[in-house]
Tab-separated table of C-alpha atoms in Angstrom:
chain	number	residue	atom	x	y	z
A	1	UNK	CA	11.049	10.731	-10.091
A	2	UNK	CA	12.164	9.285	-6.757
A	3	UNK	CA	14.495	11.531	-5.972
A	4	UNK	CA	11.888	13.503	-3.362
A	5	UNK	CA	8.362	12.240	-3.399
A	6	UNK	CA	7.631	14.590	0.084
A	7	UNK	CA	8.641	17.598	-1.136
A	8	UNK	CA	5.266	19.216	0.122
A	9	UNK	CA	5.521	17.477	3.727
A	10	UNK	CA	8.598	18.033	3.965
A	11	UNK	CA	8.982	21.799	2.737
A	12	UNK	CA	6.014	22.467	5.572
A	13	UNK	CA	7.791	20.711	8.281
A	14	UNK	CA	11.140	22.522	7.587
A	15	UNK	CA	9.613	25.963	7.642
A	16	UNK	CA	8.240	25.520	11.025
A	17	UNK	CA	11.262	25.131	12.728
A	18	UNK	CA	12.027	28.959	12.914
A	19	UNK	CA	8.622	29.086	14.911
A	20	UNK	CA	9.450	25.615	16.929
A	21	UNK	CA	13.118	26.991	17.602
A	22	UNK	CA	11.961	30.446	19.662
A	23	UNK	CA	8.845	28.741	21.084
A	24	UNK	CA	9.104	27.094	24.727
A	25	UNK	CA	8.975	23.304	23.829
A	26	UNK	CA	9.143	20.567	27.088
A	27	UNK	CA	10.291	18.201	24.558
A	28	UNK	CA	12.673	18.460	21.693
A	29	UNK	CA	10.998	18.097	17.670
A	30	UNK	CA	12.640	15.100	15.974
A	31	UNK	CA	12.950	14.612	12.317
A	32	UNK	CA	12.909	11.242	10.404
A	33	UNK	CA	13.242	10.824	6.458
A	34	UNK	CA	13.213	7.716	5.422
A	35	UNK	CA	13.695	6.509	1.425
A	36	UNK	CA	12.824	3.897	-1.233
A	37	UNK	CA	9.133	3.451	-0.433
A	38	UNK	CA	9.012	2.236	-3.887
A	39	UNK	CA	10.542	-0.886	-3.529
A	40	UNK	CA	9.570	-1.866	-0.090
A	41	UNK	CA	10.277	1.271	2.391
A	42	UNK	CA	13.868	0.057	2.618
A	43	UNK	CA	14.938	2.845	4.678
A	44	UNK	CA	11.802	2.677	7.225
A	45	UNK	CA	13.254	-0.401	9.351
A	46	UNK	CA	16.177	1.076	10.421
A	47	UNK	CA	14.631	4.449	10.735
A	48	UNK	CA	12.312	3.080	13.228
A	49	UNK	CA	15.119	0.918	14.854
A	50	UNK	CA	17.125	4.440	15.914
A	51	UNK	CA	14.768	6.550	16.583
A	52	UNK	CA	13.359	3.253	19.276
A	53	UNK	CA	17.029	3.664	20.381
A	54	UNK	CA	17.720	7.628	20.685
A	55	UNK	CA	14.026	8.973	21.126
A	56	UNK	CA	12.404	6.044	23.032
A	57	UNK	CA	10.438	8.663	25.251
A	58	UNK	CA	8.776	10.104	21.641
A	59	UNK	CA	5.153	11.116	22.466
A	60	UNK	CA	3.941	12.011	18.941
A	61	UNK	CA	4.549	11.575	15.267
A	62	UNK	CA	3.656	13.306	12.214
A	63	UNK	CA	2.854	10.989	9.235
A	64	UNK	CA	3.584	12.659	6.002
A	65	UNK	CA	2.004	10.657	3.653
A	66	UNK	CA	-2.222	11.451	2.882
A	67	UNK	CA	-3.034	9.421	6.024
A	68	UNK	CA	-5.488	11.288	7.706
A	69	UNK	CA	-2.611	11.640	10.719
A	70	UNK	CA	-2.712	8.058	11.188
A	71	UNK	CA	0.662	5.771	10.811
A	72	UNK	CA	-0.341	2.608	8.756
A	73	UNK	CA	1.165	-0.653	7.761
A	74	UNK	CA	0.343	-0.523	4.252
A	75	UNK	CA	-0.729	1.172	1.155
A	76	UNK	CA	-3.417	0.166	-1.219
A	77	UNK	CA	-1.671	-0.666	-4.811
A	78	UNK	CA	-2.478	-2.042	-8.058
A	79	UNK	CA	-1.622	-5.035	-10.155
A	80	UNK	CA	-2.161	-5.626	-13.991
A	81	UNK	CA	-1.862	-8.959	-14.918
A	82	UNK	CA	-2.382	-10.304	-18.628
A	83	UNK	CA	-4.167	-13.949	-19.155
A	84	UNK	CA	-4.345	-16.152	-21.921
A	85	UNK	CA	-6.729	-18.387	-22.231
A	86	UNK	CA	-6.505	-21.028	-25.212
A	87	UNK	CA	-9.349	-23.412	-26.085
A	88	UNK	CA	-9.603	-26.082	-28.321
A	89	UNK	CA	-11.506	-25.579	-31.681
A	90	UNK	CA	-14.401	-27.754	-32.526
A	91	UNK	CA	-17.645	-27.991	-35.175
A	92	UNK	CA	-20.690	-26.398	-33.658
A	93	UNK	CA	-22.577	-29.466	-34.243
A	94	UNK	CA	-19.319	-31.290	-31.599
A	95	UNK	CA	-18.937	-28.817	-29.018
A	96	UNK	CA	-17.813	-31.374	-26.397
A	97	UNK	CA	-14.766	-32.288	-28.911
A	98	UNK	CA	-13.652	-28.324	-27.916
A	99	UNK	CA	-12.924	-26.446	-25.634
A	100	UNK	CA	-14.355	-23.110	-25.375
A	101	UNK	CA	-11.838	-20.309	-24.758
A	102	UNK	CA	-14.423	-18.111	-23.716
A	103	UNK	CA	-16.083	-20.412	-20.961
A	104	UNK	CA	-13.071	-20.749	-19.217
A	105	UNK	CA	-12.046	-17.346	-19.244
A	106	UNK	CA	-15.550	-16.870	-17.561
A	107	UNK	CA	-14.977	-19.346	-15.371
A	108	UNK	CA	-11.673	-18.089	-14.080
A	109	UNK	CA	-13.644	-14.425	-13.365
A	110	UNK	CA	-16.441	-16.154	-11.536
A	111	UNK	CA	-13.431	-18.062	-9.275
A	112	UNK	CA	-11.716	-14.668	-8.404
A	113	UNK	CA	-14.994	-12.973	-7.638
A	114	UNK	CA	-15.500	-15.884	-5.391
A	115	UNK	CA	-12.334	-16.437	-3.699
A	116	UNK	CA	-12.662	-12.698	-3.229
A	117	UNK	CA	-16.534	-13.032	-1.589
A	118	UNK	CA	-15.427	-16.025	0.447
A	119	UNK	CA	-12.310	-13.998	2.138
A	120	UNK	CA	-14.699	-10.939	2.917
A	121	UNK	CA	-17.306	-13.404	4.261
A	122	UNK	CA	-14.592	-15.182	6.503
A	123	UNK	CA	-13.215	-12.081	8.489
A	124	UNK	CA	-9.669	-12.246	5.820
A	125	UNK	CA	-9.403	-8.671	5.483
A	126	UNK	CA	-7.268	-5.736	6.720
A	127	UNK	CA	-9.947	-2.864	8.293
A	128	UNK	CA	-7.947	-0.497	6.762
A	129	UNK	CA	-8.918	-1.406	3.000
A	130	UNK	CA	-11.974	-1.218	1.655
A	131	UNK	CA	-13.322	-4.030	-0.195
A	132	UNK	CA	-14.369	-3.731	-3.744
């Protein structure tokens, strides 16, 4: 795991260049690998920062990732989080001496739906995720 998450991508791009070496190019075919996407695209910065620096005239880049051709800032991911919601036992008969764990719990949905609506309704979302 980790060790070469582009093996398809890459593998393609590496066969061409028998093809790209015999065929009449006007610009040279660059190639830039970069590593630990995982934890933050570590080695994307200063991938970017040298090719600006060597290959500032590049026309054209290849995206290897599923992104429709398209370099993008981010990648949709996915969180699990585990809540605990504790109430306060009480007699049926003196509910307001409790504290129901349940009606908070709802409560807490109904506030993340809601924070959730209010950002889509305000405009404070990136066009290139799609709401749920």
């Amino acid at each position: 795991r980790g060790t070469c998450d582009m093996k398809g991508f890459i593998a393609c791009a590496l066969a061409m260049v028998p093809t790209w070496a015999k065929a009449p190019l006007k610009q040279p075919i660059y190639f830039g690998f970069s590593y630990d996407e995982e934890i933050g695209c570590v080695g994307a910065p200063s991938l970017i920062k040298r090719f600006y620096e060597h290959y500032s005239t590049t026309a054209h880049v290849i995206v290897g990732e599923p992104t429709s051709m398209q370099p993008v800032v981010a990648q949709k991911g996915a969180t699990n989080l585990r809540t605990t919601v504790i109430g306060r036992e009480a007699h049926s008969s003196q509910v307001n001496q409790g504290t129901s764990a349940i009606h908070v719990a709802a409560r807490l949905v109904t506030f993340i739906e809601d924070t959730m609506a209010a950002l889509v309704e305000e405009g404070r979302v990136d066009e290139a995720f799609n709401v749920p």
